[in-house]
Coordinates of N, CA and C in Angstrom, one line a residue:
Chain A
D1 N -19.7 -84.6 -49.6 CA -20.9 -83.8 -50.0 C -21.0 -82.5 -49.3
A2 N -21.3 -81.4 -50.0 CA -21.5 -80.2 -49.3 C -22.8 -80.3 -48.5
G3 N -22.8 -79.7 -47.3 CA -24.0 -79.7 -46.5 C -24.8 -78.4 -46.9
V4 N -25.7 -78.0 -46.0 CA -26.4 -76.8 -46.2 C -25.5 -75.6 -46.1
I5 N -25.5 -74.7 -47.0 CA -24.6 -73.5 -47.0 C -25.4 -72.3 -46.7
Q6 N -24.9 -71.5 -45.7 CA -25.5 -70.2 -45.4 C -24.5 -69.1 -45.5
S7 N -25.0 -67.9 -45.9 CA -24.1 -66.8 -45.9 C -25.0 -65.5 -45.6
P8 N -24.4 -64.5 -45.0 CA -23.0 -64.6 -44.4 C -23.1 -65.4 -43.1
R9 N -21.9 -65.7 -42.5 CA -21.9 -66.4 -41.2 C -22.1 -65.4 -40.1
H10 N -21.7 -64.2 -40.3 CA -21.9 -63.2 -39.2 C -22.4 -61.9 -40.0
E11 N -23.3 -61.2 -39.3 CA -23.8 -59.9 -39.9 C -24.0 -59.0 -38.7
V12 N -23.4 -57.8 -38.8 CA -23.6 -56.7 -37.8 C -24.2 -55.6 -38.6
T13 N -25.3 -55.1 -38.2 CA -25.9 -54.0 -39.0 C -26.6 -53.0 -38.0
E14 N -26.9 -51.8 -38.5 CA -27.6 -50.8 -37.7 C -29.1 -50.9 -37.9
M15 N -29.8 -50.6 -36.8 CA -31.2 -50.6 -36.8 C -31.7 -49.8 -38.1
G16 N -32.7 -50.4 -38.7 CA -33.3 -49.7 -39.9 C -32.8 -50.2 -41.2
Q17 N -31.6 -50.9 -41.2 CA -31.0 -51.4 -42.4 C -31.7 -52.7 -42.9
E18 N -31.6 -52.9 -44.2 CA -32.1 -54.2 -44.7 C -31.0 -55.3 -44.6
V19 N -31.5 -56.4 -44.2 CA -30.6 -57.6 -44.0 C -31.1 -58.7 -44.9
T20 N -30.2 -59.3 -45.7 CA -30.6 -60.5 -46.5 C -29.7 -61.7 -46.1
L21 N -30.3 -62.8 -45.7 CA -29.6 -64.0 -45.4 C -29.9 -65.0 -46.5
R22 N -28.8 -65.8 -46.8 CA -28.9 -66.7 -48.0 C -28.7 -68.1 -47.6
C23 N -29.3 -69.0 -48.3 CA -29.2 -70.4 -48.0 C -29.2 -71.2 -49.3
K24 N -28.3 -72.2 -49.3 CA -28.3 -73.2 -50.4 C -28.5 -74.5 -49.8
P25 N -29.6 -75.2 -50.0 CA -29.9 -76.5 -49.4 C -29.1 -77.6 -50.0
I26 N -29.2 -78.7 -49.4 CA -28.5 -79.9 -50.0 C -29.2 -80.3 -51.3
S27 N -28.4 -80.6 -52.3 CA -28.9 -80.9 -53.6 C -29.8 -82.1 -53.5
G28 N -31.0 -82.0 -54.1 CA -31.9 -83.1 -54.1 C -32.9 -83.1 -53.0
H29 N -32.7 -82.3 -52.0 CA -33.7 -82.1 -50.9 C -34.9 -81.3 -51.4
N30 N -36.1 -81.6 -51.0 CA -37.3 -80.9 -51.5 C -37.9 -80.0 -50.5
S31 N -37.4 -80.0 -49.3 CA -38.0 -79.1 -48.3 C -36.9 -78.2 -47.7
L32 N -37.3 -77.0 -47.4 CA -36.3 -76.0 -46.8 C -37.0 -75.2 -45.7
F33 N -36.3 -75.1 -44.6 CA -36.8 -74.5 -43.4 C -35.9 -73.3 -43.0
W34 N -36.5 -72.2 -42.5 CA -35.8 -71.1 -41.9 C -36.2 -71.1 -40.4
Y35 N -35.2 -71.1 -39.5 CA -35.4 -71.0 -38.1 C -34.7 -69.8 -37.5
R36 N -35.1 -69.4 -36.3 CA -34.4 -68.4 -35.6 C -34.2 -68.9 -34.2
Q37 N -33.0 -68.7 -33.6 CA -32.7 -69.2 -32.3 C -32.2 -68.1 -31.4
T38 N -32.8 -68.0 -30.2 CA -32.4 -67.1 -29.2 C -32.4 -67.8 -27.9
M39 N -31.7 -67.3 -26.9 CA -31.6 -67.9 -25.6 C -33.0 -68.0 -25.0
M40 N -33.8 -66.9 -25.1 CA -35.1 -66.8 -24.5 C -36.1 -67.7 -25.1
R41 N -36.1 -67.8 -26.4 CA -37.2 -68.5 -27.1 C -36.8 -69.8 -27.7
G42 N -35.5 -70.1 -27.7 CA -35.1 -71.4 -28.3 C -35.2 -71.3 -29.8
L43 N -35.4 -72.5 -30.4 CA -35.4 -72.6 -31.9 C -36.8 -72.4 -32.4
E44 N -37.1 -71.4 -33.2 CA -38.4 -71.2 -33.7 C -38.5 -71.3 -35.2
L45 N -39.4 -72.0 -35.7 CA -39.6 -72.2 -37.1 C -40.3 -70.9 -37.7
L46 N -39.6 -70.3 -38.7 CA -40.2 -69.1 -39.2 C -41.1 -69.4 -40.4
I47 N -40.5 -70.2 -41.4 CA -41.2 -70.5 -42.6 C -40.6 -71.8 -43.2
Y48 N -41.4 -72.5 -43.9 CA -40.8 -73.6 -44.7 C -41.4 -73.8 -46.1
F49 N -40.6 -74.3 -47.0 CA -41.0 -74.5 -48.4 C -40.9 -76.0 -48.7
N50 N -41.8 -76.4 -49.6 CA -41.8 -77.7 -50.1 C -41.8 -77.6 -51.6
N51 N -40.8 -78.1 -52.3 CA -40.7 -78.0 -53.7 C -40.8 -76.5 -54.2
N52 N -40.1 -75.7 -53.4 CA -40.0 -74.2 -53.7 C -41.2 -73.4 -53.3
V53 N -42.3 -74.1 -52.9 CA -43.5 -73.3 -52.6 C -43.6 -73.1 -51.1
P54 N -43.9 -71.9 -50.6 CA -44.0 -71.7 -49.2 C -45.3 -72.4 -48.7
I55 N -45.1 -73.2 -47.6 CA -46.2 -74.0 -47.1 C -46.8 -73.3 -45.9
D56 N -46.0 -72.8 -45.0 CA -46.5 -72.3 -43.8 C -45.5 -71.2 -43.3
D57 N -46.0 -69.9 -43.3 CA -45.2 -68.8 -42.9 C -45.8 -68.2 -41.6
S58 N -46.5 -69.0 -40.9 CA -47.2 -68.5 -39.6 C -46.1 -68.1 -38.6
G59 N -44.9 -68.6 -38.7 CA -43.9 -68.3 -37.7 C -43.2 -67.0 -38.0
M60 N -43.4 -66.4 -39.2 CA -42.7 -65.1 -39.5 C -43.3 -64.1 -38.6
P61 N -42.4 -63.4 -37.8 CA -42.9 -62.5 -36.7 C -43.7 -61.3 -37.2
E62 N -43.2 -60.7 -38.3 CA -43.9 -59.5 -38.7 C -43.7 -59.3 -40.2
D63 N -44.4 -58.3 -40.8 CA -44.3 -58.0 -42.2 C -42.9 -57.6 -42.6
R64 N -42.1 -57.3 -41.6 CA -40.7 -56.9 -41.9 C -39.9 -58.1 -42.4
F65 N -40.4 -59.3 -42.2 CA -39.7 -60.5 -42.6 C -40.3 -61.0 -43.8
S66 N -39.5 -61.4 -44.8 CA -40.0 -62.1 -46.0 C -39.0 -63.1 -46.4
A67 N -39.5 -64.2 -47.1 CA -38.6 -65.2 -47.6 C -39.0 -65.6 -49.0
K68 N -38.0 -66.0 -49.7 CA -38.3 -66.5 -51.1 C -37.5 -67.7 -51.4
M69 N -37.9 -68.5 -52.3 CA -37.2 -69.6 -52.8 C -37.4 -69.7 -54.3
P70 N -36.6 -68.9 -55.1 CA -36.8 -68.8 -56.5 C -36.5 -70.1 -57.3
N71 N -35.7 -71.0 -56.7 CA -35.4 -72.3 -57.3 C -35.0 -73.3 -56.3
A72 N -34.8 -74.5 -56.7 CA -34.5 -75.6 -55.7 C -33.2 -75.4 -55.0
S73 N -32.3 -74.6 -55.4 CA -31.0 -74.5 -54.8 C -30.7 -73.2 -54.1
F74 N -31.7 -72.4 -53.9 CA -31.4 -71.1 -53.3 C -32.7 -70.5 -52.6
S75 N -32.4 -69.9 -51.4 CA -33.5 -69.3 -50.7 C -32.9 -68.1 -50.0
T76 N -33.7 -67.0 -49.8 CA -33.3 -65.9 -49.0 C -34.3 -65.6 -47.9
L77 N -33.8 -65.0 -46.8 CA -34.7 -64.5 -45.8 C -34.3 -63.0 -45.6
K78 N -35.2 -62.1 -45.8 CA -35.0 -60.7 -45.7 C -35.7 -60.0 -44.6
I79 N -35.0 -59.1 -43.9 CA -35.6 -58.3 -42.8 C -35.4 -56.9 -43.2
Q80 N -36.5 -56.2 -43.3 CA -36.5 -54.8 -43.8 C -37.7 -54.0 -43.1
P81 N -37.5 -53.1 -42.3 CA -36.2 -52.7 -41.7 C -35.8 -53.5 -40.5
S82 N -34.5 -53.7 -40.2 CA -34.1 -54.5 -39.1 C -34.3 -53.7 -37.8
E83 N -34.4 -54.5 -36.7 CA -34.6 -53.9 -35.4 C -33.7 -54.7 -34.4
P84 N -33.2 -54.1 -33.3 CA -32.4 -54.8 -32.3 C -32.9 -56.1 -31.9
R85 N -34.2 -56.2 -31.7 CA -34.8 -57.5 -31.2 C -34.8 -58.6 -32.3
D86 N -34.3 -58.3 -33.5 CA -34.1 -59.3 -34.5 C -32.8 -60.0 -34.3
S87 N -32.0 -59.6 -33.4 CA -30.7 -60.2 -33.2 C -30.9 -61.6 -32.7
A88 N -30.2 -62.5 -33.4 CA -30.4 -64.0 -33.2 C -29.5 -64.7 -34.1
V89 N -29.5 -66.0 -34.0 CA -28.9 -66.9 -35.0 C -30.0 -67.4 -35.9
Y90 N -29.8 -67.3 -37.1 CA -30.8 -67.7 -38.1 C -30.2 -69.0 -38.8
F91 N -31.0 -70.1 -38.7 CA -30.6 -71.3 -39.3 C -31.5 -71.6 -40.5
C92 N -30.9 -72.2 -41.5 CA -31.6 -72.8 -42.6 C -31.4 -74.3 -42.5
A93 N -32.4 -75.1 -42.8 CA -32.3 -76.5 -42.8 C -33.0 -77.1 -44.1
S94 N -32.6 -78.2 -44.5 CA -33.3 -78.9 -45.6 C -33.5 -80.4 -45.3
S95 N -34.4 -80.9 -46.0 CA -34.7 -82.4 -45.8 C -35.3 -82.9 -47.1
D96 N -35.3 -84.3 -47.2 CA -35.8 -85.0 -48.3 C -37.0 -85.8 -47.8
V97 N -38.2 -85.2 -47.8 CA -39.4 -85.8 -47.2 C -39.8 -87.0 -47.9
G98 N -39.5 -87.1 -49.2 CA -40.0 -88.2 -50.0 C -39.4 -89.6 -49.6
Q99 N -38.3 -89.6 -48.9 CA -37.7 -90.8 -48.5 C -38.2 -91.3 -47.1
D100 N -39.3 -90.7 -46.7 CA -39.9 -91.0 -45.4 C -39.0 -90.8 -44.3
S101 N -38.1 -89.8 -44.5 CA -37.2 -89.5 -43.4 C -37.5 -88.0 -43.1
Y102 N -37.6 -87.7 -41.8 CA -37.9 -86.3 -41.5 C -36.7 -85.6 -40.9
E103 N -35.5 -86.3 -41.1 CA -34.3 -85.6 -40.5 C -34.1 -84.3 -41.3
Q104 N -33.8 -83.3 -40.5 CA -33.5 -82.0 -41.1 C -32.0 -81.8 -40.9
Y105 N -31.3 -81.3 -42.0 CA -29.9 -81.0 -42.0 C -29.8 -79.5 -41.9
F106 N -29.1 -79.1 -40.9 CA -29.0 -77.6 -40.6 C -27.7 -77.1 -41.2
G107 N -27.8 -75.8 -41.7 CA -26.6 -75.1 -42.0 C -25.9 -74.5 -40.8
P108 N -24.8 -73.9 -40.9 CA -24.0 -73.4 -39.8 C -24.6 -72.2 -39.1
G109 N -25.6 -71.6 -39.8 CA -26.3 -70.4 -39.2 C -25.6 -69.1 -39.5
T110 N -26.5 -68.1 -39.5 CA -26.0 -66.7 -39.6 C -26.3 -66.0 -38.3
R111 N -25.2 -65.5 -37.7 CA -25.4 -64.8 -36.4 C -25.6 -63.3 -36.7
L112 N -26.8 -62.8 -36.5 CA -27.2 -61.5 -36.8 C -27.2 -60.6 -35.5
T113 N -26.5 -59.5 -35.6 CA -26.5 -58.5 -34.5 C -27.0 -57.2 -35.1
V114 N -28.1 -56.7 -34.6 CA -28.6 -55.4 -35.0 C -28.4 -54.4 -33.8
T115 N -27.7 -53.3 -34.1 CA -27.4 -52.4 -33.1 C -28.2 -51.1 -33.2
Chain B
R1 N -49.7 -74.0 -22.4 CA -48.7 -75.1 -22.2 C -47.8 -75.1 -23.5
K2 N -46.5 -75.2 -23.3 CA -45.6 -75.3 -24.5 C -45.8 -76.6 -25.1
E3 N -45.5 -76.6 -26.4 CA -45.7 -77.9 -27.2 C -44.7 -78.9 -26.8
V4 N -43.5 -78.5 -26.6 CA -42.4 -79.5 -26.1 C -41.7 -78.8 -25.0
E5 N -41.7 -79.5 -23.9 CA -41.0 -79.0 -22.7 C -39.9 -79.8 -22.2
Q6 N -38.8 -79.2 -21.8 CA -37.6 -79.8 -21.3 C -37.1 -79.1 -20.1
D7 N -36.4 -79.8 -19.3 CA -35.7 -79.2 -18.2 C -34.5 -78.5 -18.8
P8 N -34.3 -77.2 -18.6 CA -33.2 -76.5 -19.3 C -31.8 -76.9 -18.7
G9 N -31.8 -77.4 -17.5 CA -30.5 -77.8 -16.9 C -29.8 -76.5 -16.4
P10 N -28.5 -76.4 -16.3 CA -27.6 -77.4 -16.8 C -27.4 -78.6 -15.9
F11 N -27.1 -79.7 -16.5 CA -26.8 -80.9 -15.8 C -25.2 -81.0 -15.8
N12 N -24.7 -80.9 -14.6 CA -23.2 -81.0 -14.5 C -22.9 -82.4 -13.9
V13 N -22.3 -83.2 -14.7 CA -22.0 -84.6 -14.2 C -20.5 -85.0 -14.4
P14 N -20.0 -85.9 -13.6 CA -18.6 -86.3 -13.7 C -18.5 -87.3 -14.9
E15 N -17.4 -87.4 -15.4 CA -17.1 -88.4 -16.5 C -17.5 -89.8 -15.9
G16 N -18.1 -90.6 -16.8 CA -18.5 -91.9 -16.4 C -19.9 -92.0 -15.8
A17 N -20.5 -90.9 -15.5 CA -21.8 -91.0 -14.8 C -22.9 -91.3 -15.9
T18 N -24.0 -91.7 -15.4 CA -25.2 -91.9 -16.2 C -26.1 -90.7 -16.0
V19 N -26.6 -90.2 -17.0 CA -27.5 -89.0 -16.9 C -28.8 -89.2 -17.8
A20 N -29.9 -88.8 -17.3 CA -31.2 -88.9 -18.0 C -31.8 -87.6 -18.3
F21 N -32.3 -87.4 -19.5 CA -33.1 -86.2 -19.8 C -34.5 -86.6 -20.1
N22 N -35.4 -85.7 -19.7 CA -36.8 -86.0 -20.0 C -37.4 -84.9 -20.8
C23 N -38.5 -85.2 -21.5 CA -39.2 -84.3 -22.3 C -40.7 -84.7 -22.4
T24 N -41.6 -83.7 -22.3 CA -43.0 -83.9 -22.5 C -43.5 -83.1 -23.7
Y25 N -44.5 -83.7 -24.4 CA -45.1 -83.0 -25.5 C -46.6 -82.9 -25.3
S26 N -47.2 -81.9 -25.8 CA -48.6 -81.6 -25.5 C -49.6 -82.1 -26.5
N27 N -49.1 -82.3 -27.8 CA -50.1 -82.8 -28.8 C -50.1 -84.3 -28.9
S28 N -51.2 -84.9 -28.6 CA -51.3 -86.3 -28.6 C -51.2 -86.9 -30.0
A29 N -51.4 -86.0 -31.0 CA -51.4 -86.5 -32.4 C -49.9 -86.5 -32.9
S30 N -49.0 -86.2 -32.1 CA -47.6 -86.2 -32.6 C -47.2 -87.6 -33.1
Q31 N -46.5 -87.6 -34.2 CA -46.2 -88.9 -34.9 C -44.8 -89.4 -34.7
S32 N -43.9 -88.5 -34.7 CA -42.5 -89.0 -34.7 C -41.7 -88.1 -33.7
F33 N -40.6 -88.7 -33.2 CA -39.9 -88.1 -32.1 C -38.4 -88.3 -32.3
F34 N -37.6 -87.3 -31.9 CA -36.2 -87.3 -32.2 C -35.5 -86.6 -31.0
W35 N -34.2 -87.0 -30.9 CA -33.3 -86.2 -30.1 C -32.2 -85.6 -31.0
Y36 N -32.0 -84.3 -30.9 CA -31.0 -83.6 -31.7 C -29.9 -83.1 -30.6
R37 N -28.7 -83.0 -31.1 CA -27.6 -82.5 -30.3 C -27.1 -81.2 -30.9
Q38 N -26.9 -80.2 -30.0 CA -26.3 -78.9 -30.5 C -25.1 -78.6 -29.7
D39 N -24.0 -78.5 -30.3 CA -22.7 -78.1 -29.6 C -22.7 -76.6 -29.6
C40 N -21.9 -76.0 -28.6 CA -21.9 -74.6 -28.4 C -21.6 -73.9 -29.7
R41 N -22.4 -72.9 -30.1 CA -22.2 -72.1 -31.3 C -22.1 -72.9 -32.6
K42 N -22.8 -74.0 -32.6 CA -22.9 -74.9 -33.8 C -24.4 -75.1 -34.1
E43 N -24.6 -75.8 -35.2 CA -26.0 -76.1 -35.6 C -26.5 -77.4 -35.0
P44 N -27.8 -77.6 -34.8 CA -28.3 -78.8 -34.3 C -28.1 -80.0 -35.3
K45 N -27.8 -81.1 -34.8 CA -27.6 -82.3 -35.6 C -28.4 -83.5 -35.0
L46 N -29.0 -84.3 -35.9 CA -29.8 -85.5 -35.4 C -28.9 -86.4 -34.6
L47 N -29.3 -86.7 -33.4 CA -28.6 -87.7 -32.5 C -29.3 -89.1 -32.8
M48 N -30.6 -89.2 -32.6 CA -31.3 -90.4 -32.8 C -32.8 -90.2 -32.9
S49 N -33.4 -91.1 -33.6 CA -34.9 -91.1 -33.6 C -35.3 -91.9 -32.3
V50 N -36.6 -91.7 -32.0 CA -37.1 -92.4 -30.8 C -38.3 -93.2 -31.2
Y51 N -38.2 -94.5 -31.0 CA -39.3 -95.4 -31.4 C -40.1 -95.9 -30.2
S52 N -41.3 -96.3 -30.5 CA -42.2 -96.7 -29.4 C -41.6 -97.9 -28.5
S53 N -40.9 -98.7 -29.2 CA -40.3 -99.9 -28.4 C -39.1 -99.5 -27.7
G54 N -38.6 -98.3 -27.9 CA -37.3 -97.9 -27.3 C -36.2 -98.3 -28.2
N55 N -35.2 -97.6 -28.2 CA -34.0 -97.9 -29.0 C -32.7 -97.4 -28.4
E56 N -31.7 -98.1 -28.8 CA -30.4 -97.9 -28.2 C -29.3 -97.7 -29.3
D57 N -28.4 -96.8 -29.1 CA -27.3 -96.6 -30.0 C -26.1 -96.4 -29.1
G58 N -25.3 -97.5 -29.0 CA -24.1 -97.4 -28.1 C -24.5 -97.0 -26.7
R59 N -24.0 -95.9 -26.2 CA -24.2 -95.5 -24.8 C -25.5 -94.7 -24.7
F60 N -26.2 -94.5 -25.7 CA -27.4 -93.7 -25.7 C -28.7 -94.6 -25.9
T61 N -29.7 -94.4 -25.0 CA -30.9 -95.1 -25.1 C -32.1 -94.1 -25.0
A62 N -33.0 -94.2 -26.0 CA -34.2 -93.4 -26.0 C -35.4 -94.2 -25.8
Q63 N -36.3 -93.6 -25.1 CA -37.6 -94.2 -24.7 C -38.8 -93.3 -25.0
L64 N -39.9 -93.9 -25.4 CA -41.1 -93.1 -25.7 C -42.3 -93.7 -24.9
N65 N -43.0 -92.9 -24.3 CA -44.2 -93.3 -23.6 C -45.4 -92.5 -24.1
R66 N -46.1 -93.1 -25.1 CA -47.2 -92.3 -25.8 C -48.3 -92.0 -24.8
A67 N -48.6 -92.9 -23.9 CA -49.7 -92.7 -23.0 C -49.5 -91.4 -22.1
S68 N -48.2 -91.3 -21.7 CA -47.9 -90.1 -20.8 C -47.3 -89.0 -21.6
Q69 N -47.2 -89.2 -22.9 CA -46.6 -88.1 -23.8 C -45.3 -87.7 -23.3
Y70 N -44.4 -88.6 -23.1 CA -43.1 -88.5 -22.5 C -42.0 -89.2 -23.2
I71 N -40.9 -88.5 -23.4 CA -39.7 -89.0 -24.1 C -38.5 -88.9 -23.2
S72 N -37.6 -89.8 -23.3 CA -36.4 -89.7 -22.4 C -35.2 -90.1 -23.2
L73 N -34.1 -89.6 -22.7 CA -32.8 -90.0 -23.3 C -31.8 -90.3 -22.2
L74 N -31.2 -91.4 -22.2 CA -30.3 -91.9 -21.2 C -28.9 -92.0 -21.8
I75 N -28.0 -91.4 -21.1 CA -26.6 -91.5 -21.6 C -25.8 -92.2 -20.5
R76 N -25.2 -93.3 -20.9 CA -24.4 -94.1 -19.9 C -22.9 -93.7 -20.1
D77 N -22.1 -93.9 -19.1 CA -20.6 -93.7 -19.2 C -20.3 -92.4 -19.9
S78 N -20.8 -91.3 -19.3 CA -20.6 -90.0 -20.0 C -19.2 -89.7 -20.3
K79 N -19.0 -89.1 -21.4 CA -17.7 -88.6 -21.9 C -17.6 -87.1 -21.9
L80 N -16.4 -86.5 -21.9 CA -16.3 -85.1 -22.0 C -17.0 -84.6 -23.3
S81 N -16.8 -85.4 -24.3 CA -17.3 -85.0 -25.6 C -18.9 -85.0 -25.7
D82 N -19.5 -85.5 -24.7 CA -21.0 -85.5 -24.6 C -21.5 -84.1 -24.2
S83 N -20.7 -83.3 -23.8 CA -21.1 -81.9 -23.3 C -21.7 -81.2 -24.5
A84 N -23.0 -80.8 -24.4 CA -23.7 -80.2 -25.5 C -25.1 -79.9 -24.9
T85 N -25.9 -79.3 -25.8 CA -27.3 -79.1 -25.5 C -28.1 -80.2 -26.3
Y86 N -29.0 -80.8 -25.6 CA -29.8 -81.9 -26.2 C -31.2 -81.4 -26.4
L87 N -31.7 -81.4 -27.7 CA -33.0 -80.9 -28.0 C -34.0 -82.0 -28.3
C88 N -35.1 -82.0 -27.6 CA -36.2 -82.9 -27.8 C -37.0 -82.4 -29.0
V89 N -37.3 -83.2 -30.0 CA -38.0 -82.8 -31.2 C -39.2 -83.6 -31.5
V90 N -40.3 -83.0 -31.9 CA -41.5 -83.7 -32.1 C -42.0 -83.4 -33.5
L91 N -42.5 -84.4 -34.3 CA -43.1 -84.1 -35.6 C -44.6 -84.2 -35.3
L92 N -45.3 -83.0 -35.6 CA -46.7 -82.9 -35.2 C -47.6 -83.6 -36.2
V93 N -47.4 -83.4 -37.4 CA -48.3 -84.0 -38.4 C -47.5 -84.7 -39.5
R94 N -47.8 -85.9 -39.7 CA -47.1 -86.7 -40.7 C -48.0 -86.7 -41.9
N95 N -47.6 -85.8 -42.9 CA -48.4 -85.6 -44.0 C -47.5 -85.2 -45.2
S96 N -47.6 -85.9 -46.3 CA -46.7 -85.6 -47.3 C -46.6 -84.1 -47.6
G97 N -45.4 -83.6 -47.6 CA -45.2 -82.2 -47.9 C -45.4 -81.3 -46.7
N98 N -45.9 -81.8 -45.6 CA -46.0 -80.9 -44.4 C -45.3 -81.6 -43.3
T99 N -44.1 -81.1 -43.0 CA -43.2 -81.7 -42.0 C -42.7 -80.7 -41.0
P100 N -43.5 -80.1 -40.3 CA -43.0 -79.2 -39.3 C -42.4 -79.9 -38.1
L101 N -41.2 -79.7 -37.7 CA -40.7 -80.2 -36.5 C -40.8 -79.1 -35.4
V102 N -41.1 -79.6 -34.2 CA -41.2 -78.6 -33.1 C -40.1 -79.0 -32.1
F103 N -39.2 -78.0 -31.9 CA -38.1 -78.2 -31.0 C -38.3 -77.7 -29.6
G104 N -37.9 -78.5 -28.6 CA -37.8 -78.1 -27.3 C -36.7 -77.1 -27.2
K105 N -36.6 -76.4 -26.0 CA -35.5 -75.4 -25.9 C -34.2 -76.0 -25.5
G106 N -34.2 -77.3 -25.2 CA -33.0 -78.0 -25.0 C -32.6 -78.1 -23.5
T107 N -31.8 -79.1 -23.2 CA -31.2 -79.4 -21.9 C -29.7 -79.4 -22.1
R108 N -29.1 -78.5 -21.3 CA -27.6 -78.4 -21.4 C -26.9 -79.4 -20.5
L109 N -26.0 -80.1 -21.1 CA -25.2 -81.1 -20.3 C -23.7 -80.7 -20.3
S110 N -23.1 -80.6 -19.1 CA -21.7 -80.4 -19.0 C -21.1 -81.6 -18.3
V111 N -20.2 -82.3 -19.0 CA -19.5 -83.5 -18.4 C -18.1 -83.0 -17.9
I112 N -17.9 -83.2 -16.6 CA -16.7 -82.7 -16.0 C -15.7 -83.8 -15.7
A113 N -14.4 -83.5 -16.0 CA -13.3 -84.4 -15.7 C -13.1 -84.6 -14.3

């Protein structure tokens, strides 16, 4: 079975550019989560969706960040304009809450560097 | 106070040693607890859930003390392959459709030959 798929795996961009990160959750999972991980702050939840609906975006740092989930098999996280402090590893995770299991399955992450 | 606190380590132990990690959480309404493992430059993966009665999976034992809001992970007979960062994870609200997990910053373990 394919796990959570993220693209690109690495992204290097210049300050001010738009960055779009993509995620395909595990088929059948009804919840999707976007995280950001840095050495200083650890793993932070940015936003999560349940049945394609955003439930809580309080972790989104600024208006420069936006996320969408147009269907059950695809989500994007966009940063516009990007800044050097956005450099981090961005993980997407999915889970199937209905089975009373809260295990989240993480994708391999996108390592973003903003210069 | 941070919601989930862990000693960042690193813990450097020889092969065969027993090592224990501790974690405290601030929200007494927390419902479920987990340990995740994250290898260097990889994604976090579930290691084990933590139950009130304590649970064991091979060389790994997890304990929960709700009164003290304290979680522990014990690794016996450490292997080189146990080297990783161990993340303490807490589920704050158990409500259908709302499942935010809160991750600690992790404790780094290095097992040395």
